[in-house]
Short mmCIF file of C-alpha atoms in Angstrom, two decimals:
data_model
loop_
_atom_site.label_atom_id
_atom_site.label_comp_id
_atom_site.label_asym_id
_atom_site.label_seq_id
_atom_site.Cartn_x
_atom_site.Cartn_y
_atom_site.Cartn_z
CA MET A 1 15.87 -37.34 17.88
CA GLY A 2 13.28 -35.31 15.95
CA ASN A 3 14.01 -33.57 12.68
CA SER A 4 14.07 -30.12 14.30
CA ALA A 5 16.37 -31.30 17.10
CA LEU A 6 18.71 -33.04 14.64
CA GLU A 7 18.68 -29.95 12.42
CA PHE A 8 19.89 -27.66 15.17
CA ALA A 9 22.33 -30.30 16.41
CA VAL A 10 23.93 -30.32 12.95
CA LEU A 11 24.04 -26.51 12.93
CA ALA A 12 25.70 -26.53 16.36
CA HIS A 13 28.33 -29.07 15.23
CA LEU A 14 29.14 -26.95 12.16
CA GLU A 15 29.61 -23.80 14.22
CA GLY A 16 33.28 -22.85 13.80
CA ALA A 17 34.13 -26.11 12.03
CA GLU A 18 34.01 -27.65 8.55
CA LEU A 19 32.98 -31.32 8.75
CA VAL A 20 32.10 -34.18 6.45
CA GLN A 21 28.81 -36.07 6.60
CA ALA A 22 30.30 -39.09 8.41
CA GLU A 23 31.74 -36.89 11.17
CA LEU A 24 28.39 -35.14 11.61
CA ALA A 25 26.65 -38.51 11.95
CA ARG A 26 29.20 -39.66 14.55
CA ARG A 27 28.86 -36.49 16.62
CA SER A 28 25.05 -36.49 16.42
CA GLY A 29 24.74 -40.19 17.25
CA VAL A 30 22.56 -41.02 14.23
CA SER A 31 23.06 -42.68 10.87
CA GLU A 32 24.52 -40.94 7.84
CA THR A 33 21.19 -41.35 6.04
CA ALA A 34 19.40 -39.36 8.73
CA VAL A 35 22.05 -36.66 8.57
CA GLN A 36 21.75 -36.54 4.77
CA LEU A 37 17.97 -36.05 5.04
CA VAL A 38 18.60 -33.03 7.26
CA LEU A 39 21.57 -31.61 5.34
CA ASP A 40 19.75 -31.41 1.99
CA PRO A 41 17.01 -29.01 3.25
CA LEU A 42 19.61 -26.97 5.13
CA VAL A 43 21.69 -26.56 1.96
CA ALA A 44 18.57 -25.72 -0.07
CA ARG A 45 17.55 -23.01 2.43
CA GLY A 46 21.03 -21.46 2.47
CA LEU A 47 21.82 -22.32 6.10
CA VAL A 48 24.66 -24.71 5.21
CA ARG A 49 27.08 -24.65 2.26
CA ARG A 50 28.34 -27.87 0.60
CA GLN A 51 31.94 -27.71 -0.64
CA PRO A 52 33.01 -30.50 -3.02
CA GLN A 53 36.54 -31.89 -2.46
CA GLY A 54 37.05 -33.78 -5.70
CA ALA A 55 37.51 -37.48 -4.97
CA GLU A 56 37.23 -36.87 -1.21
CA PRO A 57 33.83 -36.59 0.55
CA ALA A 58 32.25 -33.16 0.42
CA THR A 59 32.57 -30.97 3.48
CA PHE A 60 29.86 -28.77 5.00
CA ARG A 61 30.18 -25.43 6.76
CA LEU A 62 27.77 -22.92 8.28
CA THR A 63 26.71 -19.78 6.36
CA MET A 64 25.93 -16.39 7.92
CA THR A 65 22.21 -17.19 7.65
CA GLY A 66 22.82 -20.44 9.52
CA VAL A 67 24.74 -18.60 12.23
CA LYS A 68 21.80 -16.18 12.71
CA ARG A 69 19.31 -19.08 12.81
CA LEU A 70 21.42 -20.93 15.41
CA LYS A 71 21.76 -17.78 17.54
CA GLY A 72 18.01 -17.13 17.41
CA HIS A 73 17.25 -20.74 18.35
CA ARG A 74 19.54 -20.54 21.38
CA GLU A 75 17.99 -17.27 22.56
CA TYR A 76 14.52 -18.75 22.18
CA SER A 77 15.54 -21.91 24.05
CA GLU A 78 16.93 -19.88 26.96
CA ALA A 79 13.79 -17.74 27.16
CA ARG A 80 11.56 -20.82 26.97
CA ALA A 81 13.56 -22.57 29.68
CA GLY A 82 13.14 -19.52 31.90
CA ARG A 83 9.37 -19.55 31.38
CA GLU A 84 9.14 -23.28 32.13
CA TRP A 85 11.08 -22.93 35.40
CA ARG A 86 8.93 -20.11 36.75
CA LYS A 87 6.88 -20.84 39.85
CA PRO A 88 3.46 -22.15 38.82
CA SER A 89 0.46 -19.94 39.49
CA ALA A 90 -1.54 -20.60 42.62
CA GLU A 91 -4.78 -20.45 40.66
CA PRO A 92 -5.94 -23.87 39.43
CA GLU A 93 -6.10 -24.32 35.68
CA LYS A 94 -9.62 -24.17 34.31
CA PRO A 95 -10.75 -27.47 32.79
CA ARG A 96 -11.09 -27.51 29.01
CA PRO A 97 -14.69 -28.06 27.86
CA VAL A 98 -15.34 -31.48 26.34
CA THR A 99 -17.12 -31.61 22.97
CA TRP A 100 -18.72 -34.85 21.77
CA THR A 101 -18.81 -35.61 18.06
CA ARG A 102 -20.08 -38.50 15.98
CA ALA A 103 -17.77 -40.98 14.34
CA GLY A 104 -16.29 -39.61 11.10
CA GLU A 105 -17.08 -35.96 11.90
CA THR A 106 -14.45 -33.29 12.37
CA PRO A 107 -14.64 -31.95 15.91
CA PRO A 108 -15.49 -28.24 16.11
CA ARG A 109 -12.73 -25.83 16.98
CA GLN A 110 -12.61 -24.76 20.58
CA GLU A 111 -12.68 -21.23 21.92
CA GLY A 112 -9.49 -19.30 22.32
CA LYS A 113 -8.54 -19.22 18.65
CA PRO A 114 -6.78 -15.80 18.86
CA SER A 115 -4.56 -16.97 21.74
CA LEU A 116 -3.76 -20.22 19.90
CA ALA A 117 -2.78 -18.30 16.77
CA GLN A 118 -0.57 -16.04 18.84
CA ALA A 119 0.97 -19.05 20.60
CA LEU A 120 1.79 -20.69 17.24
CA VAL A 121 3.37 -17.49 15.93
CA GLU A 122 5.49 -17.17 19.08
CA GLN A 123 6.64 -20.80 18.81
CA LEU A 124 7.69 -20.24 15.18
CA GLU A 125 9.56 -17.02 15.94
CA HIS A 126 12.99 -18.66 16.34
CA ALA A 127 12.53 -22.18 14.96
CA VAL A 128 11.11 -24.11 12.02
CA LEU A 129 8.71 -26.68 13.49
CA THR A 130 6.38 -29.44 12.35
CA GLU A 131 2.70 -29.67 13.19
CA ALA A 132 3.35 -32.46 15.69
CA GLU A 133 5.97 -30.35 17.46
CA LEU A 134 3.56 -27.39 17.60
CA VAL A 135 0.84 -29.61 19.07
CA ARG A 136 3.26 -30.84 21.72
CA ARG A 137 4.49 -27.35 22.63
CA THR A 138 1.10 -25.61 22.74
CA GLY A 139 -0.89 -28.53 24.20
CA ALA A 140 -3.78 -27.76 21.82
CA PRO A 141 -5.73 -30.40 19.84
CA ALA A 142 -4.23 -31.35 16.50
CA ASN A 143 -7.39 -30.31 14.62
CA ASP A 144 -7.29 -26.80 16.08
CA VAL A 145 -3.57 -26.44 15.38
CA GLN A 146 -4.02 -27.58 11.77
CA ALA A 147 -6.97 -25.21 11.21
CA VAL A 148 -5.12 -22.22 12.66
CA LEU A 149 -1.97 -23.07 10.65
CA ASP A 150 -4.04 -23.16 7.46
CA GLU A 151 -5.40 -19.68 8.23
CA LEU A 152 -1.94 -18.32 9.03
CA VAL A 153 -0.57 -19.74 5.76
CA ALA A 154 -3.50 -18.24 3.81
CA GLU A 155 -2.83 -14.86 5.45
CA THR A 156 0.91 -15.14 4.51
CA PHE A 157 1.99 -15.03 8.17
CA VAL A 158 3.48 -18.54 7.97
CA ASP A 159 5.16 -20.50 5.15
CA ARG A 160 4.48 -24.22 4.69
CA LEU A 161 7.70 -26.09 3.77
CA GLU A 162 6.89 -29.35 1.98
CA GLN A 163 9.65 -32.00 2.14
CA ASP A 164 9.85 -35.34 0.36
CA GLY A 165 9.71 -38.19 2.82
CA LEU A 166 9.71 -35.87 5.84
CA ALA A 167 7.04 -34.17 7.90
CA THR A 168 5.86 -30.77 6.67
CA GLU A 169 7.48 -27.87 8.53
CA TYR A 170 6.22 -24.34 9.13
CA GLU A 171 8.30 -21.16 9.18
CA LEU A 172 7.38 -17.60 10.18
CA THR A 173 7.43 -14.97 7.39
CA GLU A 174 8.29 -11.28 7.57
CA ALA A 175 4.57 -10.50 7.75
CA GLY A 176 4.28 -12.88 10.69
CA LEU A 177 7.13 -11.13 12.48
CA GLY A 178 5.35 -7.81 11.89
CA ARG A 179 2.10 -9.23 13.29
CA LEU A 180 3.94 -10.53 16.37
CA LYS A 181 5.57 -7.13 16.95
CA LEU A 182 2.22 -5.33 16.58
CA VAL A 183 0.49 -7.63 19.06
CA ARG A 184 3.26 -7.12 21.62
CA GLU A 185 3.12 -3.34 21.20
CA LEU A 186 -0.66 -3.41 21.56
CA ALA A 187 -0.34 -5.45 24.75
CA GLY A 188 2.12 -2.90 26.13
CA SER A 189 0.43 0.38 25.11
CA PRO A 190 -2.65 0.29 22.81
CA MET A 191 -3.02 4.09 22.77
CA SER A 192 0.54 4.68 21.57
CA VAL A 193 0.03 2.22 18.69
CA MET A 194 -3.24 3.94 17.81
CA LEU A 195 -1.43 7.28 17.65
CA GLN A 196 1.30 5.76 15.46
CA VAL A 197 -1.26 4.31 13.04
CA LEU A 198 -3.73 7.22 12.97
CA GLY A 199 -1.36 10.14 13.54
CA PRO A 200 -0.03 10.42 9.96
CA ALA A 201 -3.54 10.01 8.47
CA ALA A 202 -5.00 12.69 10.75
CA MET A 203 -2.17 15.13 10.03
CA GLU A 204 -2.56 14.55 6.32
CA ALA A 205 -6.30 15.24 6.58
CA VAL A 206 -5.76 18.40 8.63
CA GLN A 207 -2.98 19.75 6.41
CA GLY A 208 -4.56 18.68 3.15
CA ARG A 209 -5.40 22.24 2.12
CA ARG A 210 -1.92 23.42 3.01
CA SER A 211 -0.05 20.77 1.03
CA PRO A 212 2.28 21.82 -1.81
CA ALA A 213 0.11 19.95 -4.31
CA ALA A 214 -2.89 22.08 -3.29
CA LYS A 215 -0.82 25.25 -3.74
CA VAL A 216 0.25 24.12 -7.21
CA ARG A 217 -3.36 23.44 -8.18
CA LYS A 218 -4.38 26.88 -6.86
CA SER A 219 -1.58 28.58 -8.83
CA ARG A 220 -2.96 26.99 -12.01
CA GLN A 221 -6.52 28.10 -11.25
CA ARG A 222 -8.01 30.46 -13.84
CA LEU A 223 -8.64 34.04 -12.81
CA SER A 224 -12.22 35.12 -12.20
CA ASN A 225 -13.65 38.56 -12.92
CA ASP A 226 -13.63 39.43 -9.19
CA GLU A 227 -9.99 38.38 -8.85
CA ARG A 228 -8.99 40.37 -11.94
CA ALA A 229 -10.79 43.43 -10.53
CA ALA A 230 -8.99 43.00 -7.20
CA CYS A 231 -5.64 42.88 -9.03
CA SER A 232 -6.52 46.02 -11.01
CA THR A 233 -7.42 47.82 -7.77
CA ALA A 234 -4.12 46.72 -6.25
CA LEU A 235 -2.19 48.15 -9.22
CA ALA A 236 -4.04 51.44 -8.87
CA GLU A 237 -3.13 51.55 -5.18
CA GLN A 238 0.55 50.97 -5.99
CA PHE A 239 0.35 53.83 -8.54
CA GLY A 240 -1.16 56.06 -5.84
CA PHE A 241 1.68 55.09 -3.45
CA GLY A 242 4.19 56.20 -6.08
CA ARG A 243 5.80 52.79 -6.57
CA ILE A 244 5.06 52.80 -10.33
CA ASP A 245 4.48 55.56 -12.87
CA ILE A 246 1.64 55.90 -15.38
CA ALA A 247 3.54 54.11 -18.15
CA GLU A 248 4.36 51.18 -15.84
CA LEU A 249 0.72 51.10 -14.73
CA HIS A 250 -0.47 50.76 -18.35
CA ARG A 251 2.12 48.06 -19.08
CA ARG A 252 1.18 46.00 -16.04
CA THR A 253 -2.53 46.48 -16.76
CA ASP A 254 -2.02 45.02 -20.25
CA LEU A 255 -0.24 42.03 -18.69
CA LEU A 256 -3.13 41.63 -16.25
CA LEU A 257 -5.68 41.59 -19.07
CA ALA A 258 -3.59 38.95 -20.87
CA ALA A 259 -3.16 36.79 -17.74
CA THR A 260 -5.35 33.68 -17.52
CA THR A 261 -4.15 31.91 -14.34
CA ARG A 262 -2.77 32.99 -10.97
CA ASN A 263 0.64 31.77 -12.08
CA ASP A 264 0.67 34.56 -14.70
CA LEU A 265 0.35 37.24 -11.99
CA GLY A 266 4.06 36.95 -11.15
CA ALA A 267 4.98 39.22 -14.08
CA VAL A 268 2.13 41.65 -13.27
CA PHE A 269 3.23 42.24 -9.67
CA GLU A 270 6.98 41.81 -10.12
CA GLY A 271 8.66 43.86 -7.39
CA LEU A 272 5.27 44.74 -5.86
CA PRO A 273 3.26 43.16 -3.02
CA HIS A 274 0.80 40.55 -4.27
CA PRO A 275 -2.88 41.04 -3.43
CA VAL A 276 -4.71 38.44 -1.34
CA LEU A 277 -7.09 36.79 -3.80
CA ASP A 278 -8.61 34.24 -1.41
CA GLN A 279 -10.50 36.94 0.44
CA ALA A 280 -11.68 38.48 -2.82
CA SER A 281 -12.99 35.14 -4.11
CA ALA A 282 -14.56 34.05 -0.80
CA GLY A 283 -18.28 33.44 -1.05
CA ARG A 284 -21.11 33.79 1.39
CA PRO A 285 -20.99 32.07 4.78
CA ALA A 286 -22.23 28.48 4.86
CA PRO A 287 -25.97 28.09 5.52
CA GLY A 288 -27.07 27.06 8.99
CA TRP A 289 -28.56 23.73 7.94
CA ARG A 290 -25.07 22.38 7.23
CA SER A 291 -24.13 22.66 10.91
CA GLY A 292 -27.21 20.68 11.89
CA ALA A 293 -26.44 17.95 9.37
CA ALA A 294 -22.82 17.83 10.54
CA GLY A 295 -23.94 17.52 14.16
CA CYS A 296 -26.24 14.57 13.38
CA THR A 297 -23.54 12.70 11.48
CA SER A 298 -21.03 13.43 14.26
CA ILE A 299 -23.30 11.69 16.78
CA VAL A 300 -23.33 8.57 14.60
CA SER A 301 -19.55 8.69 14.13
CA VAL A 302 -19.05 8.97 17.90
CA PHE A 303 -20.94 5.68 18.30
CA PHE A 304 -18.55 3.97 15.87
CA GLY A 305 -15.58 5.53 17.66
CA LEU A 306 -16.75 4.14 21.02
CA MET A 307 -17.28 0.73 19.43
CA GLY A 308 -13.70 0.87 18.09
CA LEU A 309 -12.35 1.70 21.56
CA ALA A 310 -14.26 -1.26 22.98
CA LEU A 311 -12.66 -3.55 20.38
CA ILE A 312 -9.18 -2.20 21.22
CA ASN A 313 -9.51 -2.63 24.98
CA GLY A 314 -11.57 -5.81 25.18
CA HIS A 315 -10.09 -8.20 22.60
CA ASP A 316 -6.80 -10.03 22.15
CA ASP A 317 -7.20 -10.83 18.46
CA VAL A 318 -5.02 -8.58 16.30
CA ASP A 319 -7.75 -8.42 13.63
CA ASP A 320 -10.28 -7.04 16.13
CA VAL A 321 -7.75 -4.51 17.44
CA VAL A 322 -6.84 -3.31 13.94
CA PHE A 323 -10.54 -3.05 13.05
CA GLY A 324 -11.05 -1.01 16.22
CA LEU A 325 -8.23 1.34 15.21
CA VAL A 326 -9.83 1.76 11.79
CA LEU A 327 -13.18 2.63 13.40
CA VAL A 328 -11.63 5.23 15.73
CA GLY A 329 -9.51 6.74 12.96
CA GLY A 330 -12.47 6.79 10.58
CA ALA A 331 -14.58 8.62 13.16
CA VAL A 332 -11.87 11.27 13.63
CA VAL A 333 -11.33 11.83 9.91
CA TRP A 334 -15.09 11.80 9.22
CA ASN A 335 -15.72 14.50 11.85
CA TYR A 336 -12.98 16.67 10.39
CA LEU A 337 -14.28 16.34 6.82
CA VAL A 338 -17.92 16.92 7.83
CA TRP A 339 -17.21 20.04 9.86
CA SER A 340 -14.91 21.38 7.14
CA TRP A 341 -17.77 20.98 4.70
CA ALA A 342 -20.20 22.63 7.12
CA ARG A 343 -18.02 25.72 7.49
CA ARG A 344 -17.05 26.04 3.83
CA ARG A 345 -18.25 29.19 2.16
CA VAL A 346 -20.57 29.03 -0.84
CA ASN A 347 -20.45 31.16 -3.96
#
């Protein structure tokens, strides 16, 4: 019985029961030493709790984390059994290409690396497995499995669990679970995932000028001579409408002359309609050459957007798909920024 099989056998025996090490060895059909080698990592990882009994042998019971791990392993085993009992495809399996290497050289990795990485992540979704077990389950060469595992560990998708005297095991991390979920969503509906990833960024770019932070910055903007003149004209109009008398007009005019920022205009127009200063401070229309420059850059950005769509639809590797999403989103945001610049008025 392998370490992984013995590990889950021990978890199954401890489900709903509190047993000593000798009883676990008897039920599992192995020696107490083998059970001890499995119990120590389980206790260290919080799946099993050891309860000392004084002079009596210590008892072991399952924790809530161990119950979740056992439940996930059973669900994975049922799903895997269902896949193995499906009717085989009528299409013959394509032969794997044979690569010859010299003695002492490391054989090159074969094609299909993205699918192998995905297969390893799926195998580790509900179980902690060794490299030998992963090789047996995926049917891939040991060199390819080891190389892909090293990359997954470096990318923090998989944790390597070193054990004294036992084979090294591999466990999926939270980042690996997120990668697996993203790949499955991309396989189901790539466009919906693209909208989920790029939607908030696009809305933020479109509503950037309307954000509260932009309004706060505009309220702290210093008044220009044109804006001050527009405010003075507005006060004169309110005097002509009869909303304020001559004394109130002089008082508010003094406040206007003392105001330095738009935030200070609240006291000047208290109880009166505020003038629209954006139209007063608007400059001349943008020159025509900006539209031509924006059009040229838009053509280039469209090329990158099409290349991103090709990466999304034609590749299985999550890195290529994410890079494609970045290209498409970058093209959208770039077009918005360029055309906003082309239509911006100049002073």
